[in-house]
Short mmCIF file of C-alpha atoms and ligand atoms in Angstrom, two decimals:
data_model
loop_
_atom_site.label_atom_id
_atom_site.label_comp_id
_atom_site.label_asym_id
_atom_site.label_seq_id
_atom_site.Cartn_x
_atom_site.Cartn_y
_atom_site.Cartn_z
CA MET A 1 3.82 -1.49 -24.49
CA LYS A 2 0.26 -1.82 -25.70
CA ARG A 3 -1.79 -2.87 -22.12
CA THR A 4 -5.22 -4.77 -23.27
CA LEU A 5 -6.93 -4.13 -19.60
CA PHE A 6 -8.52 -1.18 -19.88
CA SER A 7 -11.80 0.15 -21.27
CA THR A 8 -12.30 3.76 -22.59
CA ASP A 9 -14.12 4.39 -19.50
CA HIS A 10 -11.19 3.28 -17.64
CA ASN A 11 -8.99 5.52 -19.61
CA ILE A 12 -11.35 8.37 -19.16
CA PHE A 13 -11.37 8.12 -15.64
CA ARG A 14 -7.38 7.76 -15.84
CA ASP A 15 -7.48 11.43 -17.40
CA ALA A 16 -9.61 13.03 -14.42
CA VAL A 17 -7.26 11.19 -11.91
CA ARG A 18 -4.33 12.82 -13.92
CA SER A 19 -5.93 15.78 -13.74
CA PHE A 20 -6.58 15.60 -10.00
CA VAL A 21 -3.15 14.84 -9.18
CA ARG A 22 -1.69 17.48 -11.43
CA THR A 23 -3.77 20.15 -9.48
CA GLU A 24 -4.78 18.81 -6.02
CA LEU A 25 -1.62 16.93 -5.05
CA SER A 26 1.73 17.62 -7.00
CA PRO A 27 1.73 21.17 -6.04
CA TYR A 28 1.60 20.36 -2.35
CA HIS A 29 3.33 16.97 -1.54
CA ALA A 30 6.95 18.74 -1.00
CA GLU A 31 5.16 20.73 1.92
CA TRP A 32 3.26 17.65 3.31
CA GLU A 33 6.85 16.00 3.48
CA HIS A 34 7.76 18.70 5.79
CA GLN A 35 4.52 18.41 7.82
CA LYS A 36 4.85 14.70 7.52
CA ILE A 37 1.39 14.48 7.23
CA VAL A 38 -1.31 14.93 4.20
CA PRO A 39 -4.34 17.20 5.57
CA ARG A 40 -7.47 15.32 5.88
CA GLU A 41 -8.92 18.19 3.28
CA VAL A 42 -7.32 16.30 0.69
CA TRP A 43 -8.86 13.05 1.63
CA ARG A 44 -12.24 14.76 1.40
CA LYS A 45 -11.36 16.22 -2.23
CA ALA A 46 -10.10 12.93 -3.48
CA GLY A 47 -13.28 11.27 -1.93
CA GLU A 48 -15.33 14.13 -4.16
CA ALA A 49 -13.49 13.34 -7.33
CA GLY A 50 -14.31 9.54 -6.97
CA LEU A 51 -10.63 8.62 -6.32
CA LEU A 52 -11.41 6.76 -2.79
CA CYS A 53 -12.67 2.85 -2.77
CA CYS A 54 -13.79 2.64 -6.46
CA ASN A 55 -14.57 -0.70 -6.18
CA LEU A 56 -17.35 -0.58 -3.52
CA PRO A 57 -20.84 -1.32 -4.35
CA GLU A 58 -23.29 1.71 -4.66
CA GLU A 59 -25.46 -0.09 -1.55
CA TYR A 60 -22.54 1.08 0.52
CA GLY A 61 -22.08 4.57 -1.32
CA GLY A 62 -19.17 3.31 -3.53
CA PRO A 63 -19.24 3.99 -7.40
CA GLY A 64 -19.65 0.14 -7.66
CA ALA A 65 -16.87 -0.17 -10.52
CA ASP A 66 -14.56 -2.67 -11.04
CA TRP A 67 -11.08 -3.05 -9.48
CA LEU A 68 -9.27 -1.86 -12.46
CA PHE A 69 -10.75 1.64 -11.68
CA ASP A 70 -8.78 1.27 -8.48
CA VAL A 71 -5.64 0.25 -10.42
CA VAL A 72 -5.91 3.75 -12.56
CA VAL A 73 -5.82 5.56 -9.10
CA ILE A 74 -2.60 3.64 -7.86
CA GLU A 75 -1.07 3.78 -11.02
CA GLU A 76 -1.74 7.57 -11.59
CA LEU A 77 -0.23 8.27 -8.21
CA ALA A 78 2.80 6.07 -8.88
CA TYR A 79 3.45 7.69 -12.10
CA ALA A 80 3.72 11.07 -10.56
CA GLY A 81 5.61 10.35 -7.63
CA ILE A 82 2.93 10.84 -5.33
CA SER A 83 3.43 8.42 -2.24
CA GLY A 84 1.96 10.52 0.70
CA PRO A 85 -1.62 10.03 0.91
CA GLY A 86 -2.09 6.54 2.50
CA PHE A 87 -5.40 5.96 -0.14
CA MET A 88 -3.90 2.57 -0.73
CA VAL A 89 -4.43 0.95 2.70
CA HIS A 90 -7.20 2.63 2.85
CA SER A 91 -9.10 1.77 -0.30
CA GLU A 92 -7.31 -1.59 -0.92
CA MET A 93 -6.85 -2.92 2.57
CA VAL A 94 -9.52 -1.62 4.84
CA ALA A 95 -12.59 -1.21 2.73
CA PRO A 96 -12.36 -4.90 1.28
CA TYR A 97 -12.01 -6.27 4.84
CA ILE A 98 -15.48 -4.67 6.10
CA LEU A 99 -16.68 -5.49 2.93
CA ALA A 100 -15.75 -9.16 3.45
CA TRP A 101 -16.51 -9.71 6.90
CA GLY A 102 -18.16 -6.49 8.48
CA SER A 103 -21.72 -6.64 10.09
CA GLU A 104 -24.09 -4.79 7.75
CA ASP A 105 -24.17 -2.25 10.20
CA MET A 106 -20.56 -1.92 10.27
CA LYS A 107 -20.75 -1.91 6.60
CA ARG A 108 -23.51 1.01 6.33
CA ALA A 109 -21.57 3.10 9.25
CA TRP A 110 -18.35 3.22 7.69
CA LEU A 111 -18.09 2.40 3.96
CA PRO A 112 -20.08 5.45 2.44
CA LYS A 113 -17.94 7.65 4.69
CA MET A 114 -14.60 5.82 3.45
CA VAL A 115 -15.54 6.69 -0.03
CA SER A 116 -16.61 10.22 0.53
CA GLY A 117 -13.12 11.02 2.36
CA GLU A 118 -15.12 11.96 5.73
CA ALA A 119 -13.48 8.66 7.50
CA ILE A 120 -10.14 7.35 7.15
CA GLY A 121 -9.04 3.83 7.88
CA ALA A 122 -5.94 2.09 8.87
CA VAL A 123 -4.76 -1.73 9.94
CA GLY A 124 -3.03 -2.44 12.93
CA MET A 125 -0.99 -5.68 12.30
CA THR A 126 2.45 -5.36 13.26
CA GLU A 127 4.01 -4.76 16.88
CA PRO A 128 7.21 -3.95 18.44
CA GLY A 129 7.57 -7.69 18.73
CA ALA A 130 6.02 -9.18 15.86
CA GLY A 131 5.89 -8.05 12.66
CA SER A 132 6.92 -11.21 9.99
CA ASP A 133 5.84 -13.41 12.77
CA LEU A 134 2.22 -12.17 13.54
CA LYS A 135 1.19 -15.32 15.28
CA GLU A 136 3.14 -13.98 18.10
CA LEU A 137 1.20 -10.55 18.27
CA ARG A 138 0.27 -9.58 21.98
CA THR A 139 -2.43 -7.03 21.79
CA ARG A 140 -5.35 -8.77 23.38
CA ALA A 141 -8.69 -8.38 23.49
CA ILE A 142 -10.86 -10.31 26.31
CA ARG A 143 -14.31 -10.84 26.13
CA ASP A 144 -16.11 -8.75 29.14
CA GLY A 145 -20.09 -9.37 28.50
CA ASP A 146 -20.99 -7.95 25.34
CA ASP A 147 -17.62 -6.01 25.04
CA TYR A 148 -14.34 -6.73 24.23
CA VAL A 149 -11.36 -4.85 26.46
CA ILE A 150 -8.31 -4.17 24.29
CA ASN A 151 -4.73 -3.88 25.70
CA GLY A 152 -1.39 -3.89 23.63
CA GLN A 153 0.71 -1.53 21.16
CA LYS A 154 0.81 -1.42 17.30
CA VAL A 155 3.98 0.07 15.51
CA TYR A 156 4.58 1.39 12.04
CA ILE A 157 0.81 1.98 11.51
CA SER A 158 0.27 3.80 8.09
CA ASN A 159 -2.50 6.40 8.34
CA GLY A 160 -1.87 6.15 11.98
CA GLN A 161 -2.31 9.81 12.82
CA ASN A 162 -5.47 10.58 10.63
CA CYS A 163 -7.11 7.51 11.30
CA ASP A 164 -10.71 7.34 12.61
CA PHE A 165 -10.60 3.80 13.27
CA VAL A 166 -8.33 0.90 12.85
CA LEU A 167 -9.08 -2.77 12.07
CA LEU A 168 -6.91 -4.37 14.92
CA ALA A 169 -5.06 -7.97 14.86
CA CYS A 170 -5.93 -9.15 18.33
CA LYS A 171 -5.28 -12.09 20.31
CA THR A 172 -8.73 -13.23 22.03
CA ASP A 173 -7.55 -16.37 23.12
CA PRO A 174 -3.54 -15.86 23.87
CA GLN A 175 -3.40 -19.38 24.30
CA ALA A 176 -4.25 -20.64 21.11
CA GLY A 177 -1.51 -19.16 18.45
CA ALA A 178 -2.80 -18.55 15.39
CA LYS A 179 -6.13 -19.61 16.10
CA GLY A 180 -6.26 -16.90 18.56
CA VAL A 181 -6.40 -14.43 16.13
CA SER A 182 -9.63 -12.19 15.59
CA ILE A 183 -9.98 -8.83 13.53
CA ILE A 184 -11.65 -6.11 15.61
CA LEU A 185 -12.40 -2.56 14.66
CA ALA A 186 -11.25 -0.08 17.25
CA GLU A 187 -12.55 3.52 16.78
CA ALA A 188 -10.10 6.45 17.66
CA SER A 189 -12.48 8.07 19.77
CA ARG A 190 -12.57 5.59 22.34
CA GLU A 191 -11.41 5.98 25.75
CA GLY A 192 -7.99 4.34 26.20
CA PHE A 193 -6.83 4.38 22.51
CA VAL A 194 -3.93 6.77 22.13
CA LYS A 195 -2.33 7.82 19.02
CA GLY A 196 1.64 7.65 19.54
CA ARG A 197 4.44 9.61 17.84
CA ASN A 198 4.28 10.13 14.20
CA LEU A 199 7.30 8.27 13.42
CA ASP A 200 10.42 10.01 11.69
CA LYS A 201 11.25 7.51 8.54
CA ILE A 202 13.78 7.75 5.93
CA GLY A 203 11.48 7.86 3.06
CA LEU A 204 7.65 8.11 2.46
CA LYS A 205 7.76 11.44 4.31
CA ALA A 206 4.68 12.78 3.76
CA GLN A 207 2.48 9.51 4.98
CA ASP A 208 1.87 9.26 8.47
CA THR A 209 3.16 6.72 9.98
CA SER A 210 2.31 5.96 13.90
CA GLU A 211 2.35 4.08 17.36
CA LEU A 212 -0.72 3.15 18.35
CA PHE A 213 -1.40 2.48 22.01
CA PHE A 214 -4.57 0.35 23.69
CA ALA A 215 -5.19 0.73 27.49
CA ASP A 216 -8.59 -0.80 28.68
CA VAL A 217 -10.52 0.08 25.29
CA ARG A 218 -13.75 -1.24 25.46
CA VAL A 219 -15.38 -2.14 22.01
CA PRO A 220 -18.77 -3.90 21.36
CA VAL A 221 -18.20 -7.50 20.43
CA VAL A 222 -20.28 -6.40 17.31
CA ASN A 223 -17.12 -4.46 16.24
CA ARG A 224 -15.58 -8.06 15.45
CA LEU A 225 -15.03 -9.03 11.78
CA GLY A 226 -16.19 -12.39 11.09
CA ASP A 227 -15.80 -15.27 13.49
CA GLU A 228 -13.81 -15.31 16.88
CA GLY A 229 -10.40 -16.84 15.96
CA LYS A 230 -10.42 -16.31 12.36
CA GLY A 231 -8.52 -13.35 11.93
CA PHE A 232 -5.42 -15.04 11.07
CA GLY A 233 -6.97 -16.85 7.90
CA MET A 234 -8.28 -13.45 6.84
CA LEU A 235 -5.31 -11.81 6.89
CA MET A 236 -3.86 -14.04 4.78
CA THR A 237 -6.26 -13.79 2.32
CA LYS A 238 -6.32 -10.40 1.80
CA LEU A 239 -2.60 -9.99 2.12
CA ALA A 240 -2.52 -11.13 -1.34
CA GLN A 241 -3.99 -8.27 -2.52
CA GLU A 242 -2.02 -6.40 -0.64
CA ARG A 243 1.04 -7.24 -1.77
CA LEU A 244 -0.34 -7.28 -5.35
CA THR A 245 -1.73 -3.79 -5.03
CA GLN A 246 2.28 -2.91 -4.04
CA ALA A 247 3.30 -4.69 -7.38
CA VAL A 248 0.85 -2.24 -9.32
CA ARG A 249 2.31 0.72 -7.81
CA SER A 250 6.10 -0.66 -7.97
CA ILE A 251 5.93 -1.45 -11.61
CA CYS A 252 5.05 2.08 -12.39
CA VAL A 253 7.80 3.89 -10.36
CA ALA A 254 10.03 1.65 -12.37
CA GLU A 255 8.65 2.72 -15.51
CA ALA A 256 8.35 6.42 -14.59
CA ALA A 257 11.74 6.12 -13.45
CA ILE A 258 13.36 4.91 -16.72
CA ASP A 259 11.08 7.91 -18.75
CA TRP A 260 12.77 10.47 -16.47
CA THR A 261 16.02 9.07 -17.02
CA VAL A 262 15.85 8.84 -20.63
CA ALA A 263 14.61 12.18 -20.68
CA TYR A 264 17.49 13.43 -18.41
CA THR A 265 20.29 11.81 -20.45
CA SER A 266 18.93 13.07 -23.77
CA GLU A 267 19.48 16.62 -22.25
CA ARG A 268 22.51 16.51 -20.15
CA LYS A 269 25.89 17.66 -21.76
CA ALA A 270 28.90 16.22 -20.99
CA PHE A 271 32.34 15.23 -22.88
CA GLY A 272 31.04 17.21 -26.03
CA GLY A 273 27.82 15.30 -26.63
CA THR A 274 24.57 14.39 -24.26
CA LEU A 275 24.81 11.18 -21.23
CA SER A 276 22.41 9.40 -23.49
CA ASP A 277 25.60 9.08 -26.09
CA PHE A 278 27.18 6.53 -23.92
CA GLN A 279 26.55 3.07 -24.73
CA ASN A 280 26.64 2.31 -20.94
CA THR A 281 24.06 4.91 -20.16
CA GLN A 282 21.89 3.11 -23.61
CA PHE A 283 22.71 -0.61 -22.34
CA VAL A 284 21.83 -0.11 -18.70
CA LEU A 285 18.45 1.66 -19.56
CA ALA A 286 17.83 -0.99 -22.36
CA GLN A 287 18.65 -3.79 -19.85
CA LEU A 288 16.26 -2.07 -17.26
CA ALA A 289 13.88 -1.34 -19.72
CA ALA A 290 13.47 -4.90 -20.74
CA GLU A 291 13.28 -6.33 -17.21
CA THR A 292 10.47 -3.78 -16.59
CA SER A 293 8.56 -5.01 -19.89
CA ALA A 294 8.70 -8.55 -18.65
CA LEU A 295 7.17 -7.65 -15.07
CA ARG A 296 4.92 -5.48 -16.78
CA ILE A 297 3.20 -8.38 -18.39
CA PHE A 298 3.51 -10.37 -15.11
CA THR A 299 1.76 -7.52 -13.32
CA ASP A 300 -1.11 -7.07 -15.71
CA TRP A 301 -1.74 -10.90 -15.79
CA SER A 302 -1.92 -10.82 -12.03
CA ILE A 303 -4.29 -7.99 -12.32
CA ALA A 304 -6.62 -9.73 -14.57
CA GLU A 305 -6.67 -12.74 -12.41
CA HIS A 306 -7.80 -10.74 -9.15
CA VAL A 307 -10.49 -9.13 -11.11
CA LYS A 308 -11.64 -12.68 -11.87
CA GLY A 309 -11.29 -13.56 -8.28
CA GLU A 310 -8.42 -16.33 -8.81
CA LEU A 311 -5.17 -14.67 -8.46
CA THR A 312 -3.58 -16.90 -5.77
CA PRO A 313 -1.43 -16.19 -2.77
CA VAL A 314 1.40 -17.91 -3.94
CA ASP A 315 1.33 -16.01 -7.29
CA ALA A 316 0.83 -12.69 -5.59
CA ALA A 317 4.01 -13.43 -3.61
CA LYS A 318 5.94 -14.04 -6.63
CA LEU A 319 4.74 -10.90 -8.02
CA LYS A 320 5.78 -9.21 -4.97
CA LEU A 321 9.20 -10.50 -4.61
CA LEU A 322 10.10 -9.70 -8.49
CA VAL A 323 8.87 -6.34 -8.72
CA THR A 324 9.73 -4.78 -5.60
CA ASP A 325 13.27 -6.22 -6.30
CA LEU A 326 13.05 -4.46 -9.66
CA HIS A 327 11.96 -1.50 -8.53
CA THR A 328 14.53 -0.59 -6.02
CA LYS A 329 16.93 -1.83 -8.51
CA VAL A 330 15.86 0.33 -11.08
CA VAL A 331 15.60 3.69 -9.03
CA ASP A 332 19.11 2.67 -7.85
CA GLN A 333 20.60 2.30 -11.28
CA CYS A 334 18.54 5.39 -12.90
CA LEU A 335 19.57 7.61 -10.02
CA GLN A 336 23.16 7.17 -11.07
CA PHE A 337 22.87 9.08 -14.36
CA PHE A 338 21.40 11.89 -12.33
CA GLY A 339 24.90 12.41 -10.92
CA GLY A 340 24.64 15.13 -7.85
CA TYR A 341 20.96 15.98 -9.12
CA GLY A 342 20.10 12.57 -8.05
CA TYR A 343 21.00 13.20 -4.57
CA MET A 344 18.79 16.18 -4.01
CA SER A 345 15.33 15.88 -2.78
CA GLU A 346 13.54 18.49 -5.07
CA TYR A 347 14.23 15.53 -8.02
CA PRO A 348 11.66 13.03 -8.42
CA ILE A 349 14.45 10.08 -8.74
CA ALA A 350 15.94 10.95 -5.35
CA ARG A 351 12.37 10.60 -3.73
CA ALA A 352 11.72 7.53 -5.73
CA TYR A 353 15.08 6.06 -4.73
CA ILE A 354 14.68 6.25 -0.84
CA ASP A 355 10.61 5.64 -0.97
CA ALA A 356 11.41 2.29 -2.59
CA ARG A 357 13.15 0.81 -0.12
CA ILE A 358 10.30 -0.10 1.90
CA THR A 359 8.53 -2.22 -0.72
CA ARG A 360 11.08 -5.09 0.00
CA ILE A 361 9.78 -4.62 4.10
CA ALA A 362 6.39 -3.65 4.41
CA GLY A 363 3.21 -5.84 3.59
CA GLY A 364 6.01 -8.93 3.81
CA ALA A 365 9.62 -9.00 3.75
CA ALA A 366 11.02 -10.56 0.26
CA GLU A 367 12.29 -13.45 2.65
CA ILE A 368 8.30 -14.10 3.70
CA MET A 369 7.69 -14.24 -0.04
CA LYS A 370 10.19 -16.56 -0.58
CA GLN A 371 8.94 -18.49 2.02
CA ILE A 372 5.48 -18.77 0.89
CA ILE A 373 6.91 -19.55 -2.51
CA ALA A 374 8.85 -22.62 -1.14
CA ARG A 375 6.28 -23.78 1.02
CA ASP A 376 4.10 -24.34 -2.02
CA LEU A 377 6.87 -25.64 -4.17
CA PHE A 378 7.69 -28.29 -1.48
CA ALA A 379 4.00 -28.94 -0.80
CA GLN A 380 3.93 -30.25 -4.42
CA LYS A 381 6.83 -32.53 -3.95
CA ASN A 382 5.50 -34.41 -0.77
C1 FAD B 1 6.44 2.56 6.27
C2 FAD B 1 6.04 1.73 6.72
C3 FAD B 1 4.26 1.56 7.05
C4 FAD B 1 3.83 0.43 7.34
N1 FAD B 1 2.54 0.03 7.35
C5 FAD B 1 1.68 -0.86 8.04
C6 FAD B 1 0.44 -0.79 8.29
O1 FAD B 1 0.08 0.17 7.86
N2 FAD B 1 0.24 -2.00 9.47
C7 FAD B 1 0.76 -2.76 9.61
O2 FAD B 1 0.33 -3.58 10.57
N3 FAD B 1 2.17 -2.83 9.83
C8 FAD B 1 2.52 -2.02 8.65
N4 FAD B 1 4.09 -1.68 8.82
C9 FAD B 1 4.98 -3.09 9.38
C10 FAD B 1 5.43 -3.93 8.37
O3 FAD B 1 4.48 -4.83 7.52
C11 FAD B 1 6.55 -4.54 8.88
O4 FAD B 1 7.45 -3.80 9.37
C12 FAD B 1 7.03 -5.73 8.32
O5 FAD B 1 5.99 -7.12 8.07
C13 FAD B 1 8.16 -6.54 8.81
O6 FAD B 1 8.03 -6.78 10.27
P1 FAD B 1 9.04 -6.50 11.16
O7 FAD B 1 9.47 -5.02 10.90
O8 FAD B 1 8.89 -6.77 12.46
O9 FAD B 1 10.55 -7.28 10.73
P2 FAD B 1 10.87 -8.30 11.45
O10 FAD B 1 9.75 -9.40 11.17
O11 FAD B 1 11.41 -8.44 12.54
O12 FAD B 1 11.68 -8.96 10.29
C14 FAD B 1 12.95 -8.53 9.81
C15 FAD B 1 13.76 -9.19 8.48
O13 FAD B 1 13.96 -10.38 9.07
C16 FAD B 1 14.01 -11.59 7.99
N5 FAD B 1 13.00 -12.31 8.46
C17 FAD B 1 11.87 -12.30 9.20
N6 FAD B 1 11.27 -13.52 8.86
C18 FAD B 1 11.88 -14.39 8.24
C19 FAD B 1 11.81 -15.51 7.99
N7 FAD B 1 10.79 -16.14 8.29
N8 FAD B 1 12.97 -16.11 7.02
C20 FAD B 1 14.01 -15.62 6.83
N9 FAD B 1 14.01 -14.13 6.96
C21 FAD B 1 13.20 -13.48 7.79
C22 FAD B 1 13.79 -10.37 6.77
O14 FAD B 1 14.77 -9.96 6.16
C23 FAD B 1 13.04 -9.11 7.40
O15 FAD B 1 13.17 -7.98 6.89
C24 FAD B 1 4.68 -0.83 8.21
C25 FAD B 1 5.87 -0.53 8.46
C26 FAD B 1 6.71 0.39 7.63
C27 FAD B 1 8.00 0.63 7.73
#
């Protein structure tokens, strides 16, 4: 399908990213899956190649490019089945928060290092007792003079082992519910900040995902992003971009899975022909291709809206709901055509299948997407 989003400059950049993926990421990904982490050196190389935080302004060390350059990076990693490096969280979640709400000093201290890959960022919202219902989080940041003293625990934090700092969602006023939430930057070097286990996951094996613990961690008040008590609203604003970003990745994986399956079934011999001779193979893939094309159009429309600054949280929720659902369906139905090979980890379709499952949980579960959409529907009726 002809896409109209990208200019010649984006396409030249895409070639460079593809070449970086081919030489610096793909050959090592299986090894990183065993190690359960991507070495920091890879982040520095990605920074040098211009793959991190493409959208950041030049005054903070970024290339000052439009968000479509970030999209190119997400897409090329997705097409190649690279799920290890947590670039998406770093570039599409952490950097935008700091750019939008960080102090000038914070921006100058961290953003250039994020662009170069010298510093790695993480976002800490989820806790053992609070994921979907974030207003119930318990990590506290209590004011003491010019500091906050942070106590609590986070879980499932992407880049949790590699991170140099985490943007923490904390209760600065534990009595005030959602209105008591603030976002505070906590450096991993602070006393009392402990990185727990690198969690053992069923998929995304090369990505470090951790528990984090905070015991009387003192951070200066200037580490807070935006106003005290405004963190929940900030999370709601930026979660739309996270959901769009996930959809951008998911639709590419669906497209790639269909391509791999067409290639495989065209070669695989069975019953005197190839698997692609069966009408079942053709019809299943035709159906998946049609559904993927429809959601490719919705995704590209959403990207364009986001670039204009006009994508609504409700549309981002609709997109994530539908595309991640299709993503998991496509990889499941495509895997079937690979037979036993589809169950072997060295086959991209096997890894894509297992990596897909998280997309309907993280960044807001499918049910939370439906809640957001339904709330909007019924608000219009009342
Ligand atoms: C690999 C991985 C990486 C992650 N990375 C990060 C990260 O970097 N930072 C971070 O902060 N978090 C991260 N998370 C956490 C993720 O965002 C949460 O797991 C997710 O938001 C769901 O929260 P929960 O696990 O507490 O599930 P719960 O909130 O307990 O929900 C469990 C299930 O209950 C159902 N449910 C929940 N609420 C409703 C409702 N209102 N209506 C109907 N059904 C409902 C849904 O089916 C949901 O899946 C990550 C998780 C994983 C597994």
